[in-house]
Coordinates of C-alpha atoms in Angstrom, one line a residue:
X1 CA 177.9 36.3 -51.3
X2 CA 178.7 40.0 -51.4
X3 CA 178.2 42.4 -48.5
X4 CA 175.8 45.2 -49.5
X5 CA 177.5 47.7 -47.2
X6 CA 180.9 47.1 -48.7
X7 CA 179.7 47.5 -52.3
X8 CA 180.3 50.9 -53.8
X9 CA 180.4 50.3 -57.6
X10 CA 178.5 47.7 -59.5
X11 CA 178.6 46.7 -63.2
X12 CA 175.7 44.9 -65.0
X13 CA 176.5 42.8 -68.1
X14 CA 173.3 42.9 -70.1
X15 CA 171.8 45.9 -68.2
X16 CA 169.1 46.4 -70.9
X17 CA 167.3 43.2 -69.8
X18 CA 164.0 43.6 -68.1
X19 CA 165.1 42.0 -64.8
X20 CA 168.6 43.3 -64.9
X21 CA 167.4 46.9 -65.4
X22 CA 165.1 46.6 -62.4
X23 CA 167.9 45.4 -60.2
X24 CA 170.2 48.1 -61.5
X25 CA 167.6 50.6 -60.4
X26 CA 167.5 49.0 -57.0
X27 CA 171.2 49.4 -56.5
X28 CA 171.1 53.0 -57.8
X29 CA 168.4 53.8 -55.3
X30 CA 170.6 52.3 -52.6
X31 CA 173.2 54.9 -53.4
X32 CA 175.6 52.7 -55.3
X33 CA 177.5 53.8 -58.4
X34 CA 176.1 51.7 -61.2
X35 CA 177.3 51.0 -64.7
X36 CA 176.1 48.5 -67.3
X37 CA 176.7 47.3 -70.8
X38 CA 174.6 45.8 -73.6
X39 CA 175.1 44.8 -77.1
X40 CA 172.5 47.3 -78.3
X41 CA 171.0 50.5 -76.9
X42 CA 167.3 50.6 -76.3
X43 CA 164.5 52.6 -74.7
X44 CA 165.3 50.8 -71.5
X45 CA 169.0 51.7 -71.5
X46 CA 168.2 55.2 -72.5
X47 CA 165.9 55.5 -69.5
X48 CA 168.6 54.0 -67.2
X49 CA 171.2 56.6 -68.5
X50 CA 168.7 59.4 -67.7
X51 CA 168.4 58.0 -64.2
X52 CA 172.1 57.9 -63.5
X53 CA 173.4 54.6 -64.8
X54 CA 176.6 54.7 -66.9
X55 CA 175.5 52.8 -70.0
X56 CA 178.2 51.3 -72.2
X57 CA 177.9 49.8 -75.7
X58 CA 179.5 47.8 -77.3
X59 CA 180.4 45.2 -74.8
X60 CA 184.1 44.9 -74.4
X61 CA 186.7 43.9 -71.8
X62 CA 187.7 47.6 -71.4
X63 CA 184.3 48.2 -69.7
X64 CA 185.6 46.3 -66.6
X65 CA 187.9 48.4 -64.4
X66 CA 189.7 47.6 -61.2
X67 CA 187.4 50.0 -59.1
X68 CA 184.4 47.8 -59.7
X69 CA 183.4 45.9 -56.6
X70 CA 180.7 43.6 -58.0
X71 CA 179.7 42.3 -61.5
X72 CA 176.2 41.1 -62.1
X73 CA 175.6 39.2 -65.3
X74 CA 172.5 38.2 -67.2
X75 CA 171.7 34.5 -67.6
X76 CA 172.0 35.0 -71.4
X77 CA 175.8 35.4 -71.0
X78 CA 177.7 32.4 -72.4
X79 CA 180.9 31.7 -74.4
X80 CA 179.2 32.8 -77.6
X81 CA 177.8 36.1 -76.4
X82 CA 179.4 39.5 -76.7
X83 CA 179.2 40.1 -73.0
X84 CA 181.3 37.1 -72.1
X85 CA 184.6 39.0 -72.6
X86 CA 183.5 41.3 -69.7
X87 CA 182.8 38.4 -67.4
X88 CA 186.2 36.9 -68.2
X89 CA 187.9 40.2 -67.5
X90 CA 186.1 40.5 -64.2
X91 CA 187.2 37.1 -63.1
X92 CA 190.8 37.8 -64.2
X93 CA 190.7 40.9 -62.0
X94 CA 189.3 38.9 -59.1
X95 CA 186.1 40.9 -59.0
X96 CA 183.2 39.0 -57.4
X97 CA 180.7 38.0 -60.2
X98 CA 177.2 36.8 -59.6
X99 CA 174.2 35.9 -61.8
X100 CA 171.1 38.1 -61.9
X101 CA 169.1 35.7 -59.6
X102 CA 172.0 35.3 -57.2
X103 CA 172.1 39.1 -56.8
X104 CA 168.3 39.3 -56.6
X105 CA 168.2 36.7 -53.9
X106 CA 171.0 38.4 -51.9
X107 CA 168.9 41.7 -51.7
X108 CA 165.3 40.4 -51.8
X109 CA 165.8 37.8 -49.1
X110 CA 166.4 40.6 -46.6
X111 CA 162.8 41.6 -46.9
X112 CA 159.5 39.9 -46.0
X113 CA 159.5 38.4 -49.5
X114 CA 156.4 37.8 -51.7
X115 CA 157.6 35.9 -54.7
X116 CA 155.3 35.3 -57.7
X117 CA 156.2 32.3 -59.8
X118 CA 154.4 30.4 -62.6
X119 CA 154.6 29.5 -66.3
X120 CA 152.1 32.2 -67.2
X121 CA 150.7 35.3 -65.6
X122 CA 153.5 36.0 -63.1
X123 CA 154.3 39.5 -64.5
X124 CA 150.7 40.7 -64.5
X125 CA 150.2 39.2 -61.0
X126 CA 153.4 40.8 -59.6
X127 CA 152.3 44.2 -61.0
X128 CA 148.8 43.8 -59.7
X129 CA 150.1 42.9 -56.2
X130 CA 152.5 45.8 -56.2
X131 CA 149.6 48.1 -57.0
X132 CA 147.5 46.6 -54.2
X133 CA 150.2 47.0 -51.6
X134 CA 150.9 50.5 -52.8
X135 CA 147.1 51.3 -52.5
X136 CA 147.1 49.9 -49.0
X137 CA 150.1 52.2 -48.1
X138 CA 152.3 49.2 -47.3
X139 CA 155.0 50.8 -49.4
X140 CA 156.6 47.7 -51.0
X141 CA 159.8 47.4 -52.9
X142 CA 159.1 45.7 -56.1
X143 CA 161.0 44.1 -59.0
X144 CA 158.7 43.3 -61.9
X145 CA 159.4 41.5 -65.2
X146 CA 157.8 44.3 -67.2
X147 CA 157.2 48.1 -67.0
X148 CA 154.1 49.1 -65.1
X149 CA 151.9 51.3 -67.2
X150 CA 151.2 53.7 -64.3
X151 CA 154.9 54.4 -63.7
X152 CA 156.8 53.3 -66.8
X153 CA 159.2 51.4 -64.6
X154 CA 159.9 47.8 -63.6
X155 CA 161.1 48.9 -60.1
X156 CA 159.4 50.4 -57.1
X157 CA 161.5 51.7 -54.2
X158 CA 159.8 51.1 -50.9
X159 CA 160.7 51.7 -47.3
X160 CA 158.7 49.0 -45.6
X161 CA 159.6 45.4 -44.8
X162 CA 157.7 44.1 -47.9
X163 CA 159.3 43.1 -51.2
X164 CA 157.4 41.7 -54.2
X165 CA 159.5 40.0 -56.9
X166 CA 158.8 38.0 -60.1
X167 CA 160.4 34.6 -59.8
X168 CA 161.5 32.9 -63.1
X169 CA 161.8 29.1 -63.2
X170 CA 164.3 29.0 -66.1
X171 CA 167.3 26.9 -65.1
X172 CA 165.8 26.8 -61.5
X173 CA 167.0 30.4 -61.1
X174 CA 164.2 31.2 -58.6
X175 CA 165.8 28.8 -56.1
X176 CA 168.0 31.7 -55.0
X177 CA 164.9 33.2 -53.4
X178 CA 163.6 32.5 -49.8
X179 CA 160.0 33.6 -50.0
X180 CA 157.7 34.1 -47.1
X181 CA 154.7 34.1 -49.4
X182 CA 154.9 32.2 -52.7
X183 CA 152.3 32.7 -55.4
X184 CA 152.2 29.9 -58.0
X185 CA 150.0 31.0 -60.9
X186 CA 150.2 27.7 -62.8
X187 CA 152.8 25.1 -63.8
X188 CA 153.3 23.8 -67.4
X189 CA 156.1 22.3 -69.5
X190 CA 158.1 25.3 -70.6
X191 CA 161.8 26.2 -71.2
X192 CA 162.2 22.9 -73.1
X193 CA 165.8 23.7 -73.8
X194 CA 166.5 23.1 -70.1
X195 CA 163.7 21.0 -68.6
X196 CA 163.3 17.4 -69.6
X197 CA 159.5 17.2 -69.1
X198 CA 156.7 18.4 -66.9
X199 CA 157.8 16.4 -64.0
X200 CA 161.2 18.1 -64.1
X201 CA 159.5 21.5 -64.1
X202 CA 157.3 20.4 -61.2
X203 CA 160.3 19.3 -59.2
X204 CA 161.8 22.8 -59.5
X205 CA 158.6 24.5 -58.3
X206 CA 158.3 22.0 -55.4
X207 CA 161.9 22.8 -54.3
X208 CA 160.9 26.4 -54.2
X209 CA 157.6 25.7 -52.3
X210 CA 159.6 23.7 -49.7
X211 CA 161.6 26.9 -48.9
X212 CA 158.5 28.6 -47.6
X213 CA 158.5 28.5 -43.8
X214 CA 155.6 27.1 -41.7
X215 CA 154.7 30.7 -40.9
X216 CA 154.4 31.5 -44.5
X217 CA 151.9 30.5 -47.3
X218 CA 151.8 29.0 -50.8
X219 CA 149.0 30.4 -52.9
X220 CA 148.0 28.2 -55.8
X221 CA 145.1 26.5 -57.7
X222 CA 144.7 23.4 -55.7
X223 CA 142.4 21.8 -58.3
X224 CA 145.1 22.0 -61.0
X225 CA 146.5 18.5 -61.5
X226 CA 149.8 20.0 -62.8
X227 CA 150.2 22.0 -59.5
X228 CA 149.2 19.3 -57.0
X229 CA 152.6 17.4 -57.1
X230 CA 154.3 20.7 -56.2
X231 CA 152.2 21.2 -53.0
X232 CA 152.4 17.6 -51.6
X233 CA 153.6 17.5 -48.0
X234 CA 155.1 21.0 -47.9
X235 CA 155.3 22.6 -44.5
X236 CA 153.7 26.0 -45.4
X237 CA 150.0 26.6 -45.3
X238 CA 148.3 26.4 -48.8
X239 CA 145.6 28.8 -49.9
X240 CA 143.5 28.2 -53.0
X241 CA 143.4 31.5 -55.0
X242 CA 140.3 30.4 -56.8
X243 CA 138.3 31.3 -53.7
X244 CA 139.2 34.9 -54.5
X245 CA 137.9 35.0 -58.1
X246 CA 135.4 37.8 -58.3
X247 CA 133.8 38.1 -61.8
X248 CA 132.2 41.4 -60.7
X249 CA 135.6 43.0 -60.8
X250 CA 135.8 45.5 -63.7
X251 CA 139.3 44.9 -64.9
X252 CA 140.8 46.9 -67.8
X253 CA 142.4 43.7 -69.0
X254 CA 140.2 41.1 -70.8
X255 CA 140.2 37.4 -70.4
X256 CA 139.6 34.7 -67.7
X257 CA 143.3 34.5 -67.3
X258 CA 143.4 38.0 -65.9
X259 CA 140.6 37.2 -63.5
X260 CA 142.7 34.4 -62.1
X261 CA 145.8 36.7 -62.0
X262 CA 143.8 39.1 -60.0
X263 CA 142.5 36.4 -57.7
X264 CA 146.1 35.2 -57.0
X265 CA 147.2 38.8 -56.2
X266 CA 144.1 39.2 -54.0
X267 CA 144.9 36.1 -52.0
X268 CA 148.4 37.2 -51.3
X269 CA 147.3 40.7 -50.3
X270 CA 144.6 39.3 -48.0
X271 CA 147.2 37.1 -46.3
X272 CA 149.3 40.1 -45.4
X273 CA 146.2 41.9 -44.1
X274 CA 145.0 44.2 -46.9
X275 CA 141.3 45.2 -46.7
X276 CA 139.0 43.7 -49.4
X277 CA 137.8 47.1 -50.6
X278 CA 141.3 48.3 -51.0
X279 CA 142.2 45.3 -53.1
X280 CA 139.1 45.7 -55.3
X281 CA 139.9 49.4 -55.9
X282 CA 143.5 48.7 -56.8
X283 CA 142.6 45.9 -59.2
X284 CA 139.9 48.0 -60.9
X285 CA 142.4 50.8 -61.3
X286 CA 145.2 48.5 -62.6
X287 CA 146.3 49.8 -65.9
X288 CA 148.5 46.9 -67.0
X289 CA 152.1 46.4 -68.0
X290 CA 154.3 46.8 -71.1
X291 CA 153.8 44.0 -73.7
X292 CA 150.9 42.4 -71.8
X293 CA 148.0 43.0 -74.2
X294 CA 149.3 46.6 -74.4
X295 CA 147.3 48.9 -76.6
X296 CA 149.6 50.6 -79.2
X297 CA 147.2 52.6 -81.3
X298 CA 145.4 52.2 -84.7
X299 CA 146.0 52.2 -88.4
X300 CA 143.7 53.0 -91.3
X301 CA 141.7 49.9 -92.5
X302 CA 141.0 49.0 -96.1
X303 CA 137.6 50.9 -96.0
X304 CA 138.7 53.9 -94.0
X305 CA 138.0 52.8 -90.4
X306 CA 140.7 52.7 -87.7
X307 CA 142.0 49.2 -86.8
X308 CA 143.2 48.8 -83.2
X309 CA 146.7 47.2 -82.5
X310 CA 147.7 45.4 -79.4
X311 CA 151.1 44.0 -78.5
X312 CA 151.7 41.0 -76.2
X313 CA 154.7 39.0 -75.0
X314 CA 152.8 35.7 -75.3
X315 CA 155.2 33.0 -76.5
X316 CA 153.7 29.8 -75.1
X317 CA 150.6 28.1 -76.6
X318 CA 148.6 28.6 -73.4
X319 CA 149.4 32.3 -73.4
X320 CA 148.6 32.7 -77.0
X321 CA 145.2 31.0 -76.7
X322 CA 144.4 33.1 -73.6
X323 CA 145.3 36.3 -75.4
X324 CA 143.2 35.3 -78.5
X325 CA 140.2 34.5 -76.2
X326 CA 140.6 37.8 -74.3
X327 CA 140.7 39.7 -77.6
X328 CA 137.5 38.1 -78.7
X329 CA 135.9 38.9 -75.4
X330 CA 136.8 42.6 -75.9
X331 CA 136.2 42.7 -79.7
X332 CA 133.5 40.0 -80.2
X333 CA 132.4 41.2 -83.6
X334 CA 135.9 41.8 -85.0
X335 CA 138.1 39.5 -87.0
X336 CA 141.4 38.8 -85.1
X337 CA 144.7 38.9 -86.9
X338 CA 147.7 37.6 -85.0
X339 CA 151.2 38.4 -86.1
X340 CA 153.4 35.9 -84.3
X341 CA 157.2 35.3 -83.9
X342 CA 157.9 32.1 -82.1
X343 CA 160.8 32.1 -79.5
X344 CA 163.5 29.4 -80.0
X345 CA 163.5 26.4 -82.2
X346 CA 163.4 23.9 -79.3
X347 CA 160.1 25.3 -77.9
X348 CA 158.5 25.5 -81.3
X349 CA 159.5 21.9 -82.1
X350 CA 158.5 20.5 -78.7
X351 CA 155.2 22.3 -78.5
X352 CA 154.5 22.3 -82.3
X353 CA 151.0 20.7 -82.1
X354 CA 150.0 23.0 -79.2
X355 CA 151.1 26.1 -81.2
X356 CA 149.0 24.9 -84.2
X357 CA 145.9 24.4 -82.0
X358 CA 146.2 27.8 -80.3
X359 CA 147.1 29.9 -83.4
X360 CA 144.4 28.3 -85.5
X361 CA 141.8 29.9 -83.2
X362 CA 142.7 33.3 -84.8
X363 CA 141.0 34.4 -88.0
X364 CA 144.3 35.1 -89.6
X365 CA 147.9 34.4 -88.6
X366 CA 151.0 35.9 -90.0
X367 CA 154.2 34.2 -89.0
X368 CA 157.7 35.8 -88.8
X369 CA 160.9 33.6 -88.9
X370 CA 161.5 31.9 -85.6
X371 CA 163.6 33.9 -83.2
X372 CA 166.6 31.8 -82.6
X373 CA 167.9 33.4 -79.4
X374 CA 170.7 31.1 -78.1
X375 CA 170.0 28.1 -80.3
X376 CA 170.9 26.2 -83.5
X377 CA 168.0 24.8 -85.5
X378 CA 168.6 21.1 -85.0
X379 CA 164.9 20.0 -85.5
X380 CA 164.3 21.5 -89.0
X381 CA 161.3 23.3 -87.6
X382 CA 160.2 26.5 -89.4
X383 CA 157.5 29.2 -89.6
X384 CA 156.6 27.8 -93.1
X385 CA 155.9 24.3 -91.6
X386 CA 153.9 25.9 -88.8
X387 CA 151.9 27.9 -91.3
X388 CA 151.2 24.7 -93.3
X389 CA 150.0 22.9 -90.2
X390 CA 147.7 25.7 -89.2
X391 CA 146.1 25.7 -92.7
X392 CA 145.7 21.9 -92.4
X393 CA 143.9 22.4 -89.1
X394 CA 141.4 24.8 -90.7
X395 CA 143.1 28.1 -89.9
X396 CA 144.4 30.8 -92.2
X397 CA 148.1 31.4 -92.0
X398 CA 151.0 33.0 -94.0
X399 CA 154.7 32.8 -93.3
X400 CA 156.7 36.0 -94.2
X401 CA 160.4 36.7 -94.2
X402 CA 160.6 40.1 -92.5
X403 CA 158.7 42.7 -90.3
X404 CA 158.1 44.8 -93.4
X405 CA 156.4 42.0 -95.2
X406 CA 154.3 41.3 -92.2
X407 CA 153.1 44.8 -92.1
X408 CA 152.2 44.6 -95.9
X409 CA 150.2 41.4 -95.2
X410 CA 148.3 43.1 -92.3
X411 CA 147.5 46.2 -94.3
X412 CA 146.4 44.1 -97.3
X413 CA 144.3 41.5 -95.4
X414 CA 142.9 43.1 -92.3
X415 CA 139.3 44.3 -92.7
X416 CA 137.9 47.5 -91.1
X417 CA 136.2 45.4 -88.4
X418 CA 139.5 43.8 -87.5
X419 CA 141.8 43.9 -84.6
X420 CA 145.5 43.1 -84.7
X421 CA 147.6 41.5 -82.0
X422 CA 151.4 41.2 -82.4
X423 CA 152.8 38.4 -80.2
X424 CA 156.2 36.8 -79.5
X425 CA 159.8 37.7 -79.3
X426 CA 162.4 39.6 -81.3
X427 CA 161.7 43.0 -82.6
X428 CA 157.9 42.5 -82.7
X429 CA 157.0 45.6 -80.8
X430 CA 159.2 48.2 -82.5
X431 CA 159.2 46.7 -86.0
X432 CA 155.6 45.5 -86.4
X433 CA 153.3 46.9 -83.7
X434 CA 154.7 50.4 -83.8
X435 CA 155.3 50.1 -87.5
X436 CA 151.6 49.5 -88.1
X437 CA 150.4 52.4 -85.9
X438 CA 150.0 55.6 -87.8
X439 CA 149.6 54.0 -91.2

């Protein structure tokens, strides 16, 4: 693995990704010369350019020059992706090339590492924990899978021994990490294009838990049957985060799931010595993260009132249901309209019945075409079939062909006492949520 002291210039293939951009910021803060490419420019790449990263688009072999010491590539790079030509060129030139998680492990493992893993809630929990340690003046370095609302960044540069990172289970990527404290928010069958079943997912989490030393701790819900196989006979101490649930906490984010996220963050902070009152103050001041039930604004309802719009990254049935329930908690007399774009054909097909059950809990569902990402549609699943199944389950659903049509449906069907939540992947935020606001 690369020697940090010998690296002067680093290039990121897919620098606009949320994790990649955070790591680019880390290296920039360390005084390295950083460049990066992406197939499209975005608000994230624009921010990186303003901070000093040389951002290149389109992706092409010419972006890789002999003076580059290290290439870091996103896990989305494969033979079919535009960035693959850059990776080939780097290998031809003999430039060391590592994946995002290999690079993250190489830098994060030098710290007293607090890793936050889980199928759901890890981004919010990571951000909450960062806020707590910041409030406690423990000055953490942090790499988060979203932008903190209070800073607009997914990276925090710290000077202490502590680092907080979000640990993603996809393709067992988080096994590059060596955590001293491991938070497991939950474990469910996810990333169905890689994992065979729940037991396969559990085996990955267990392998990570076994990396935690005896002096460290694993923080989890010990009453969760899906988590128990992960914790069996590990050497580290296990702490149940449910003991830290405090329903008197006045969180800005609704929903029981955010109370459990706060409890997990609280348990980790308590383990490293943070005072209870400091934890409470930080959590009650926590202002959220980008695309986690993020308030976007309002639009004019059919009878003249303003209708609130929220945007959420939820793409798994459990996340969708939690967000719908949280919305009802905050707007208990409003009708909830969900505009949803499912992420990948394989997930939609494998979890089809769960999607139907979760989405049917909304008053109205508008479905955009499934976001294909890296996949071919081999299962013949579609938003139209999902819509029909939701209707059969007693819900109200409509499949549309474009963001513009989704906006038309929302404006036509959302009552004044309504609330709209856009959820899922693709261009949901910019094309639908932000397209609605101001109408």
